[in-house]
Coordinates of C-alpha atoms and ligand atoms in Angstrom, one line a residue:
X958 CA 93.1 72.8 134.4
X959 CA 89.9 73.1 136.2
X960 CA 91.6 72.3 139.5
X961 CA 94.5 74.7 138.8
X962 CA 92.0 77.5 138.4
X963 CA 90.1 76.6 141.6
X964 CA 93.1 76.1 143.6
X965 CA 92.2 72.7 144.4
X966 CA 93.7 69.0 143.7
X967 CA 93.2 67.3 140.5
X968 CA 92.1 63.9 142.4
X969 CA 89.6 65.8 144.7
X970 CA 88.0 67.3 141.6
X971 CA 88.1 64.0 139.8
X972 CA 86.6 62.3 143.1
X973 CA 83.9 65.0 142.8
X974 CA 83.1 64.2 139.5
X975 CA 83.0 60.5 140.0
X976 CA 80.1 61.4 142.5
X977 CA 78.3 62.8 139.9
X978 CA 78.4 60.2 137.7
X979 CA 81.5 60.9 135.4
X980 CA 83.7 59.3 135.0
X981 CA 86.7 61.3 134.1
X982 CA 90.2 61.3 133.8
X983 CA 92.5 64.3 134.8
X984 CA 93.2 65.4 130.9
X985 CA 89.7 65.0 129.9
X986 CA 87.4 67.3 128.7
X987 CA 84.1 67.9 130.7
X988 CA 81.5 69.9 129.1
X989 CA 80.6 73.4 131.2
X990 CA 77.6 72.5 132.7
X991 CA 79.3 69.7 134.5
X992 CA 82.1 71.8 135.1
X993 CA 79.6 74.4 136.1
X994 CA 78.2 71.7 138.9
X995 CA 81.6 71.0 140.1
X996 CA 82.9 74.2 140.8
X997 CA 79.5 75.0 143.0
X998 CA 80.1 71.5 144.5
X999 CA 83.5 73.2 145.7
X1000 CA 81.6 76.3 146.9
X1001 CA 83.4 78.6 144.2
X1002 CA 81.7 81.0 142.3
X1003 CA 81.3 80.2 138.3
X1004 CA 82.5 83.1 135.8
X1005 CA 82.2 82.1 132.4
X1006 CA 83.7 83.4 129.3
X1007 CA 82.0 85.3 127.1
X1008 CA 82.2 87.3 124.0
X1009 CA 81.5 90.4 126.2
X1010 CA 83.8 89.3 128.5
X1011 CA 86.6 88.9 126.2
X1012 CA 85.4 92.3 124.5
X1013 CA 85.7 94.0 127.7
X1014 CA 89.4 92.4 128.1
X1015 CA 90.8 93.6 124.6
X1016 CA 88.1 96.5 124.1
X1017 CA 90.1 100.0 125.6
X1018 CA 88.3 103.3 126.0
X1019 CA 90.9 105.6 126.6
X1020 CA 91.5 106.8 123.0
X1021 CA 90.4 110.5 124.2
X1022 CA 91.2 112.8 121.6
X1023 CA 94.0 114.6 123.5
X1024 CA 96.0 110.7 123.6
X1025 CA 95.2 111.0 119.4
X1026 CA 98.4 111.6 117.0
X1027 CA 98.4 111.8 113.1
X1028 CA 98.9 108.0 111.8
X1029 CA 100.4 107.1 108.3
X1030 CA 97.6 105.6 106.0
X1031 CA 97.6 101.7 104.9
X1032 CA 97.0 101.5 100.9
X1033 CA 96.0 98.5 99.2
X1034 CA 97.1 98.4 95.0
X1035 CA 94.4 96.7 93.3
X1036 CA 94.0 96.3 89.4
X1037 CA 93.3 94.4 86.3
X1038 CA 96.0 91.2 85.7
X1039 CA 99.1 92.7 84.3
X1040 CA 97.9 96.4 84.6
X1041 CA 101.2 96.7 86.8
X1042 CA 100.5 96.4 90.2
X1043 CA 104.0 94.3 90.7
X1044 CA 106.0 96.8 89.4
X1045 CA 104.1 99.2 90.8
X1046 CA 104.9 98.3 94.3
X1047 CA 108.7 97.2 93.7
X1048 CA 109.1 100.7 91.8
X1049 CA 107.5 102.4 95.3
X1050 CA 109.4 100.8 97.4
X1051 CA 113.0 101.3 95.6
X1052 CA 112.1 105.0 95.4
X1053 CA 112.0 105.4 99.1
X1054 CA 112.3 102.9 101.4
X1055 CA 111.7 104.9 105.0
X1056 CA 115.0 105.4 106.4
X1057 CA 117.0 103.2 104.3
X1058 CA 118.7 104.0 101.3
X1059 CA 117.1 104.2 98.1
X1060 CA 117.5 100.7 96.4
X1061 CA 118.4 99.3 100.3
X1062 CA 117.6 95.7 100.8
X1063 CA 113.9 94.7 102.0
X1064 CA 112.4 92.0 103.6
X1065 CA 109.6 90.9 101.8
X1066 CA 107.1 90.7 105.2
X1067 CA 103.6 91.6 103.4
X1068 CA 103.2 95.3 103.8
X1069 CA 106.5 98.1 103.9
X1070 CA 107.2 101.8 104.5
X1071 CA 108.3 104.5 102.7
X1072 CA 108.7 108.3 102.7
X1073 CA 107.6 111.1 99.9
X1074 CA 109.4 113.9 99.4
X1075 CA 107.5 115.9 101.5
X1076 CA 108.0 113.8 104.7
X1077 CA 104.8 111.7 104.9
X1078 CA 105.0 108.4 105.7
X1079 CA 102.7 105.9 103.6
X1080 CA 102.5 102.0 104.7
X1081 CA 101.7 99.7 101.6
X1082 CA 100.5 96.1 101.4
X1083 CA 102.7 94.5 99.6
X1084 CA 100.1 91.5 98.6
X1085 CA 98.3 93.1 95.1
X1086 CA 95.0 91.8 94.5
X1087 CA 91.3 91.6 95.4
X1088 CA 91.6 88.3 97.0
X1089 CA 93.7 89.5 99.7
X1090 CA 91.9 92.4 100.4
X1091 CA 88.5 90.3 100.8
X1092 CA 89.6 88.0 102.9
X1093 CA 90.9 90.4 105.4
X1094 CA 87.8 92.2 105.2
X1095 CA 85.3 88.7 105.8
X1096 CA 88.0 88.5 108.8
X1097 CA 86.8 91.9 110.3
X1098 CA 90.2 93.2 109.4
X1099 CA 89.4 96.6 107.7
X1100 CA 92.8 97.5 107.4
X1101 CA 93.3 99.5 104.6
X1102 CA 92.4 103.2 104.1
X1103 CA 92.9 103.6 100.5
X1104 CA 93.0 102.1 97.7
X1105 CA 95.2 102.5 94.6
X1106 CA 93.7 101.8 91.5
X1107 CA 95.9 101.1 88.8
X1108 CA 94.7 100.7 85.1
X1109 CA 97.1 100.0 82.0
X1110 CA 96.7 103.5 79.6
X1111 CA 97.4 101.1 76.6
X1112 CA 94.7 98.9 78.0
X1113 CA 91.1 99.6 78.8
X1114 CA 89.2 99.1 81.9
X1115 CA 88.7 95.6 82.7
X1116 CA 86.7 93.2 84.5
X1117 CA 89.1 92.9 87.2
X1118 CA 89.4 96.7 87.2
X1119 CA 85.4 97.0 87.3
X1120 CA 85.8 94.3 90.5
X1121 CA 88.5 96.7 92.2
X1122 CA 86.0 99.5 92.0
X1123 CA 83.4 97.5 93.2
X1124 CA 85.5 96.0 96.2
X1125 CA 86.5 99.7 97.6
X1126 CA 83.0 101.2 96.9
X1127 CA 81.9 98.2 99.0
X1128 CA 84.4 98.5 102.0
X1129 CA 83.5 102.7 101.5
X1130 CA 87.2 102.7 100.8
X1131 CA 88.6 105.9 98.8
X1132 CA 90.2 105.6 95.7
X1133 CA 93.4 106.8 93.9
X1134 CA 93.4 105.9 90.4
X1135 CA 97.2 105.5 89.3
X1136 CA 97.2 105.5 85.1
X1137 CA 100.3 103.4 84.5
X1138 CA 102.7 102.3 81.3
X1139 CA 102.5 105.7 80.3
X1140 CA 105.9 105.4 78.8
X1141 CA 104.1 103.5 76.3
X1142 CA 103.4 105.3 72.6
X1143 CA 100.3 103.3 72.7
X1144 CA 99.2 105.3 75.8
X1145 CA 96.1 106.6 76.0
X1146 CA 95.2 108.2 79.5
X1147 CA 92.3 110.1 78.5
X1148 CA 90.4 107.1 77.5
X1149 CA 90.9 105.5 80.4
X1150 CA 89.4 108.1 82.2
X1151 CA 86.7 108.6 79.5
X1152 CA 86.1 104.4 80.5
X1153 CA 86.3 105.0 84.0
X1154 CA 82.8 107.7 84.0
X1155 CA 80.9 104.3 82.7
X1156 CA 81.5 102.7 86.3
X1157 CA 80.9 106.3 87.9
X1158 CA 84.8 106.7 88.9
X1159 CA 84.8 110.7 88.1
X1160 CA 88.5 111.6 88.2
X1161 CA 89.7 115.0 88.8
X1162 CA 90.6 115.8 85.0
X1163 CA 87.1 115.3 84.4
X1164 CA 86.2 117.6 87.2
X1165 CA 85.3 115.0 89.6
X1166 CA 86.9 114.0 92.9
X1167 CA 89.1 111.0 92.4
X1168 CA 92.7 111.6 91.8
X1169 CA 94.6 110.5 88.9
X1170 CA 98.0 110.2 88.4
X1171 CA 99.3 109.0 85.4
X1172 CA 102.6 107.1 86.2
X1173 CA 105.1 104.9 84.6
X1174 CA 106.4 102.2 87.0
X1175 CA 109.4 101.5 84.4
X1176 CA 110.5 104.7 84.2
X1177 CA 109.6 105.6 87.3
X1178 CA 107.6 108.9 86.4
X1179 CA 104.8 110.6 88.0
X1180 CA 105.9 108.1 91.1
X1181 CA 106.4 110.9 93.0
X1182 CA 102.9 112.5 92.5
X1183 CA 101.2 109.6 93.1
X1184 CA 102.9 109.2 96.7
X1185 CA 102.2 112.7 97.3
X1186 CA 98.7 112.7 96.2
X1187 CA 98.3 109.4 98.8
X1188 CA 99.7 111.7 101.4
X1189 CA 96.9 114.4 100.4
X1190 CA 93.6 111.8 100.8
X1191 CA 95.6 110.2 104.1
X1192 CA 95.3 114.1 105.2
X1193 CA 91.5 114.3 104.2
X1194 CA 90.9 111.2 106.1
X1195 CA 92.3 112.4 109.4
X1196 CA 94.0 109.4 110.6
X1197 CA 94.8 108.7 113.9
X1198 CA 95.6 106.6 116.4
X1199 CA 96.6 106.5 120.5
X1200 CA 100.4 105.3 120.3
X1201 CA 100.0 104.6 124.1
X1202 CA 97.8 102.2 125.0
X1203 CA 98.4 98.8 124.2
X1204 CA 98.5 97.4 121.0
X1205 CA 96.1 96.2 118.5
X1206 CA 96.6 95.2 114.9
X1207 CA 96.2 92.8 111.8
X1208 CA 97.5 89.6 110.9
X1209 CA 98.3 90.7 107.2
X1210 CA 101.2 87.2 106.6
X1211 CA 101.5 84.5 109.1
X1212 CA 103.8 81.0 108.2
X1213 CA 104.9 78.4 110.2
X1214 CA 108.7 79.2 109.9
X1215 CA 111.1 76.1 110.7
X1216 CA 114.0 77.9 112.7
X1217 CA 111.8 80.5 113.8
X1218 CA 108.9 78.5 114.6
X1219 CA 105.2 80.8 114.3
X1220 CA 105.9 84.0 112.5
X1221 CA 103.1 86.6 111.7
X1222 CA 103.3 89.9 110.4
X1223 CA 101.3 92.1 111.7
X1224 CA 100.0 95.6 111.3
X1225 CA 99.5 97.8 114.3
X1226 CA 96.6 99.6 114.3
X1227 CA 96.3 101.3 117.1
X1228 CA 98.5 101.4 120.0
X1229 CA 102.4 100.3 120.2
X1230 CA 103.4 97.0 120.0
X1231 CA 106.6 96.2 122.3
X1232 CA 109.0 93.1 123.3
X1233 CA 107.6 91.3 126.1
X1234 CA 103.9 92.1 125.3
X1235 CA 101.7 89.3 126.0
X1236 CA 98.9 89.0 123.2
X1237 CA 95.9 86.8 122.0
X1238 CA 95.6 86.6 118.0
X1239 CA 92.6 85.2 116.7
X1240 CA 92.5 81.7 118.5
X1241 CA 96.5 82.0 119.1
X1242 CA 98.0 83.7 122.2
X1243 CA 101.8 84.5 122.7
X1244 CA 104.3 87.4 124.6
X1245 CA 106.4 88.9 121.7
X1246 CA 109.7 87.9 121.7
X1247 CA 111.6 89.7 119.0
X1248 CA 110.2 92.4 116.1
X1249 CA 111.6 92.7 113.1
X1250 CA 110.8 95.4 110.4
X1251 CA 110.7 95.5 106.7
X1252 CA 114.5 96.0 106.4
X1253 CA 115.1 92.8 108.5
X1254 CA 116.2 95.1 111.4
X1255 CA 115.2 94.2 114.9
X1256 CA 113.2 96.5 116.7
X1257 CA 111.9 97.0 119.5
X1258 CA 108.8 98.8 119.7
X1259 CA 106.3 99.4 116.2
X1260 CA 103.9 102.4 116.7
X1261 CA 100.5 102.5 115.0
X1262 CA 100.2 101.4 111.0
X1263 CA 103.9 100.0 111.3
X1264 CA 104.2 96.5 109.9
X1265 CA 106.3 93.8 112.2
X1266 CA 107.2 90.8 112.0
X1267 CA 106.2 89.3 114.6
X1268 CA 108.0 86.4 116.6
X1269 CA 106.9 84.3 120.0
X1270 CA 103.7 82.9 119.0
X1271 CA 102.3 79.8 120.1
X1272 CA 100.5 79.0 117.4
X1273 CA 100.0 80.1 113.5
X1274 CA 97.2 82.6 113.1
X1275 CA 95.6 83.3 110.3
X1276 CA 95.8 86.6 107.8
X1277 CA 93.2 88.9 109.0
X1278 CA 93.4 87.7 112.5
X1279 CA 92.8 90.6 115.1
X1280 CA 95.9 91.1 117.6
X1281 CA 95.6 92.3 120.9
X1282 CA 97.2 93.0 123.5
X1283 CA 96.1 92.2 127.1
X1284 CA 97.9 92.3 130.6
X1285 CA 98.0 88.1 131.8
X1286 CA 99.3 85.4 130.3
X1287 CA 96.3 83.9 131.9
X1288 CA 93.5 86.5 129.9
X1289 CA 95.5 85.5 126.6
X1290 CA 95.3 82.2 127.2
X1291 CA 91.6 81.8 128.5
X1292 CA 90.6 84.0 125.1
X1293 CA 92.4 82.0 123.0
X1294 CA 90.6 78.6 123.9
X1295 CA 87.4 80.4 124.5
X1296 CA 87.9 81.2 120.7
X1297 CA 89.0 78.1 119.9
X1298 CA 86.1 76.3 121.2
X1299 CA 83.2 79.2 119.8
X1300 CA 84.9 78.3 116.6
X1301 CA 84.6 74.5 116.6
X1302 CA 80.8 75.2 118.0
X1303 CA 80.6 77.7 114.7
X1304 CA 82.1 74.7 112.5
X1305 CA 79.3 71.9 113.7
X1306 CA 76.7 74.3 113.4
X1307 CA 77.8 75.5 109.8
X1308 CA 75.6 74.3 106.9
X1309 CA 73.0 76.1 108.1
X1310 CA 73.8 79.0 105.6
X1311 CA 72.3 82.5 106.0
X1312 CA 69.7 82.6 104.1
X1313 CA 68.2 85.8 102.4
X1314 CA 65.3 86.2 105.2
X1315 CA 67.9 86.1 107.6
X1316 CA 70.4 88.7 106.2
X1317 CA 67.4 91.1 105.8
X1318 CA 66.2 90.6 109.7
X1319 CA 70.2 91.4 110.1
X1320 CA 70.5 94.4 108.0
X1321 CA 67.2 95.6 109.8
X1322 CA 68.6 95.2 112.7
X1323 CA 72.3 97.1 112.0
X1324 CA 70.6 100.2 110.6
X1325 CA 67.2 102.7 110.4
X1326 CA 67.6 101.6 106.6
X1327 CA 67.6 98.0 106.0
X1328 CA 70.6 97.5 103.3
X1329 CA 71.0 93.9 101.4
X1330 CA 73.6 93.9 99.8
X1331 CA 73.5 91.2 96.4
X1332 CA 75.9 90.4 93.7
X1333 CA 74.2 89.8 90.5
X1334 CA 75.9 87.7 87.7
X1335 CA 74.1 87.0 84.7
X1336 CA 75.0 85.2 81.3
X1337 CA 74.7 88.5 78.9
X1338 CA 74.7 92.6 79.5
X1339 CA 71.7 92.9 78.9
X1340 CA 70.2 91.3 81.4
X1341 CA 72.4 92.1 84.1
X1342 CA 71.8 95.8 83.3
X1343 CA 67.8 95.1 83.6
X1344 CA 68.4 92.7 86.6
X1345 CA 70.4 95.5 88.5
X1346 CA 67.8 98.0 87.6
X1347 CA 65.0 96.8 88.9
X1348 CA 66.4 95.6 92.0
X1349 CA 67.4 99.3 92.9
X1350 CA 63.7 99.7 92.4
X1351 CA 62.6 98.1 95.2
X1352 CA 62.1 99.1 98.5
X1353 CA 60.8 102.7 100.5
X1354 CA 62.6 104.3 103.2
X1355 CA 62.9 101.5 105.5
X1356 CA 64.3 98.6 103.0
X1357 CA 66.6 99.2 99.9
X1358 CA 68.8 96.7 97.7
X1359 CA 72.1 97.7 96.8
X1360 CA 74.2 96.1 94.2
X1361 CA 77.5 95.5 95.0
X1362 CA 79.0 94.1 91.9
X1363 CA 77.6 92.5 88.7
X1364 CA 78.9 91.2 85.9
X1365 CA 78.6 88.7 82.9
X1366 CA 79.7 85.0 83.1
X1367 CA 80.3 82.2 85.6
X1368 CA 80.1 83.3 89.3
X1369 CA 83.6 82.8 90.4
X1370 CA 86.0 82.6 93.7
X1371 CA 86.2 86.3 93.8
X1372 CA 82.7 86.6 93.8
X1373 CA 82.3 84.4 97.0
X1374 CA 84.9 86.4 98.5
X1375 CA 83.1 89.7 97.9
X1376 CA 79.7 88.4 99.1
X1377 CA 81.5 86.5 101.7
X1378 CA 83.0 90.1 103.2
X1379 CA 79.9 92.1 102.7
X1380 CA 77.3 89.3 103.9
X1381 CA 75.8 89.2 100.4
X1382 CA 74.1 86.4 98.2
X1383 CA 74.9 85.8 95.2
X1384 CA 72.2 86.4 92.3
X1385 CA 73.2 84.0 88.9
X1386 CA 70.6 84.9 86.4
X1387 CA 71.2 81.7 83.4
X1388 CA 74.8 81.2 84.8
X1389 CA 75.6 79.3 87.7
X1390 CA 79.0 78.6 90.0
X1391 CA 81.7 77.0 89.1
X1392 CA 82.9 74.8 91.1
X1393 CA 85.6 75.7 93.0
X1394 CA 82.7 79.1 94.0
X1395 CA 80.5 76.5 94.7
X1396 CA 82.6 74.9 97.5
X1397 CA 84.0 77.8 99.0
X1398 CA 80.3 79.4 99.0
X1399 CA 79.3 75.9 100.6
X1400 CA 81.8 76.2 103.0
X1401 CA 81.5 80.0 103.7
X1402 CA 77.8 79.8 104.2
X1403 CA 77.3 82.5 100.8
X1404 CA 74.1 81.8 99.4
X1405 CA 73.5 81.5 95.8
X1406 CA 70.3 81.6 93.8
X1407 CA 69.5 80.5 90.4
X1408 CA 66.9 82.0 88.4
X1409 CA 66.2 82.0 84.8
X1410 CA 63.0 84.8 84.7
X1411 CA 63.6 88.4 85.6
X1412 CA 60.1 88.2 87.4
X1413 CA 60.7 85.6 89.8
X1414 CA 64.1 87.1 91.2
X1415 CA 62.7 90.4 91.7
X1416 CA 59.6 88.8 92.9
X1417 CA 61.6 86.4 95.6
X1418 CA 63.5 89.6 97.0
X1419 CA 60.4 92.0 96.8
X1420 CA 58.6 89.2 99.1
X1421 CA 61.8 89.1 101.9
X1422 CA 61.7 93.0 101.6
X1423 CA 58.0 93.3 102.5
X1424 CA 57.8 90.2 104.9
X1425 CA 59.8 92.3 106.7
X1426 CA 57.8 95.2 106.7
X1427 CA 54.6 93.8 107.7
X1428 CA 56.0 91.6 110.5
X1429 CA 57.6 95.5 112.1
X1430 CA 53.8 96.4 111.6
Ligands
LIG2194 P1 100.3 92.8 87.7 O1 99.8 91.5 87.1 O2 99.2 93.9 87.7 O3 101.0 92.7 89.0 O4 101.3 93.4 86.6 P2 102.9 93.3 86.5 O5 103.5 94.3 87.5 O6 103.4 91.9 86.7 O7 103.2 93.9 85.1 C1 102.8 93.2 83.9 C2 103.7 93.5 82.8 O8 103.6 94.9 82.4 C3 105.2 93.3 83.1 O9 105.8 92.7 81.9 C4 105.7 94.7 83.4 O10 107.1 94.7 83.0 C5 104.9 95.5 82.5 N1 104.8 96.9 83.0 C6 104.3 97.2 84.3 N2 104.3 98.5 84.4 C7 104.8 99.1 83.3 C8 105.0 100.4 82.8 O11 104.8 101.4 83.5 N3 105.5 100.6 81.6 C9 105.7 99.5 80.7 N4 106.1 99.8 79.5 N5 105.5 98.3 81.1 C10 105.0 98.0 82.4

């Protein structure tokens, strides 16, 4: 490979080495210094690869406003277990499947289209759930610009409900909050808005400014508002994206298919995708061979916030892998192994988990105000109330602590993933992981801390807030 790229032969290069001391074969691997040494020894000139380098391939800078057109939003359902997200999203999508009939067959490829009455075009994922939506976002895939709350009226608001809210407040995510099983006589919207005040969600009925729509996804009533009140936020948010330049997106699905071989769906972002574009994805590279849409139809082009399956990959990436496009089958390929082998680096040198110092010196260094995040989980209200409390206390207007979620109980999976995506530790006050969290917090680098007296926690993060201070003195 190295003798490909220098134009030389492989037995000249292997010669070279061999004066060197090494003793390699043609397929081995030789570390960079060395190669480093033999490339000079040839009297070319060394260009390694490096993040900024393979920023500068993939990064574009000619979104000028005037290339900027209107692009449909990407909305996430979230919810309590059994709230109706499901049926939620199969009732969307029979009611108007873009371009397709109403009740036309779909592909189930991870996210689909439709179209509300008015015209707008909405792209939903079609995975419900929190863990989905972390994992994307611990990928640096922010993909989705709204999120649709939905909470049972003949239920109340749950822990899983409490976690949604937490999970879009966190990713600064709007909210929709969709009321559903109002077909139900047990139905009682108005106290689930009443509920929702408690975790300061301030719908519009109660003169604040998150949409509610109270829906049936059985009956299919108030499905209409709801898509039409997505359309509204979308408009607040001002979407938009530059269909010309080259494509970049998000690995939402990807499987290893047996007569297809790697398939991943992908969500353009920004850009348009097209057959015959060459591409690196995550540590994968490939040059698109077919496209197919939510209605199994190929295609042969997907603009931005179009979801496409995506076929001609030489490898499975993963879901909340970053697609881009580039112009060489050569760039693709040299950014996929330069990935490949920063992540191998990143796996030996894992274990060495962030700690809490270490986040802070971060947070300093990404804003004016330092920000650390925490999740706090503690074994009764109580404390978790008094817990949360004082940590809000602390800090001036260079260092503040912000609570991202707490709650009573074990700290669980989901609570790795949200510290995971925001960079967070976890806080267990008299409760401690379970341990499937403790693994994946092991192998995600999360910290947790136990603590079983109020003062020491707020003491241990009151003395990483003012280390802080005194060593920018
Ligand atoms: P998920 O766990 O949030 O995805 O919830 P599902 O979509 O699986 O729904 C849970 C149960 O509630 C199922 O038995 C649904 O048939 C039922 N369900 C969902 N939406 C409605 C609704 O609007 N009205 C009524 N009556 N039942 C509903």
């Amino acid at each position: 490979e190295l003798a490909n790229r220098m134009a030389e032969r492989a037995a000249d290069v292997v010669k070279s080495l061999m004066k060197m001391g090494v003793m390699a074969t043609m397929n081995q691997t030789i570390d960079a210094d060395t190669a480093e040494l033999v490339i000079e020894e040839f009297g070319h000139k060394v260009v390694r690869v490096s993040d900024a380098d393979v920023e500068q391939v993939i990064t574009q800078t000619d979104d000028i406003p005037e290339n900027l057109h209107p692009r449909p939003p990407i909305i996430t359902i979230m919810g309590h277990v059994d709230h109706g997200k499901t049926s939620l999203l199969d009732a969307i999508r029979k009611t108007s499947v873009v371009s397709g009939e109403a009740g036309g067959i779909t592909q189930h490829i991870g996210a689909y289209q439709v179209k509300t009455e008015s015209g707008a075009i909405l792209s939903f994922l079609d995975t419900p759930g929190h863990a989905a939506f972390t994992s994307m976002r611990s990928r640096g895939a922010n993909v989705t610009d709204i999120v649709v709350l939905v909470v049972a009226a003949d239920d109340s608001v749950m822990p899983q409900t409490i976690e949604a809210i937490n999970h879009a407040k966190a990713a600064k995510v709007p909210m929709i909050v969709a009321i559903n099983k109002c077909d139900k006589p047990s139905a009682e919207p108005n106290k689930v808005r009443t509920e929702l005040l408690q975790h300061e969600v301030v719908v519009e009925a109660m003169s604040g400014d998150v949409q509610d729509v109270e829906v049936s996804a059985i009956t299919g009533e108030g499905l209409d508002t709801l898509l039409e009140a997505i359309a509204l936020q979308a408009e607040i948010l001002e979407l938009h994206a530059n269909p010309d330049r080259a494509a970049m997106g998000a690995v939402i699905e990807a499987q290893l298919d047996v007569g297809r071989g790697p398939v991943a769906t992908v969500l353009v972002q920004n850009g348009t995708l097209r057959q015959g574009d060459i591409f690196v994805v995550g540590e994968q590279w490939g040059k698109v061979r077919a496209l197919i849409n939510d209605k199994s139809e190929r295609i042969k082009e997907a603009g931005p916030s179009v979801p496409v399956e995506v076929l001609g990959l030489n490898g499975t990436p993963e879901a909340g892998d970053v697609l881009n496009v580039v112009e060489t089958e050569g760039q693709a390929r040299e950014i996929a192994e330069y990935r490949k082998a920063a992540a191998k680096d990143k796996r030996a040198a894992a274990g060495a988990a962030t700690t809490l110092e270490q986040l802070m010196a971060k947070a300093k260094a990404d804003q004016d105000v330092a920000e650390l995040p925490v999740l706090v989980k503690a074994d009764v209200q109580g404390s978790a109330e008094a817990i949360v409390q004082a940590l809000e206390k602390i800090g001036n207007d260079e260092v503040r602590v912000r609570v991202l979620h707490y709650g009573v109980g074990a700290i669980t999976d989901t609570d790795v993933g949200l510290a995971e995506a925001s960079g967070a530790p976890i806080i267990g006050f008299n409760v401690r992981a379970n341990s499937s969290a403790r693994s994946s917090a092991n192998q995600k680098g999360v910290e947790l801390r136990y603590y079983s007296i109020i003062y020491d926690l707020v003491d241990d993060i009151k003395a990483a807030a003012s280390g802080l201070l005194s060593a920018e003195v």
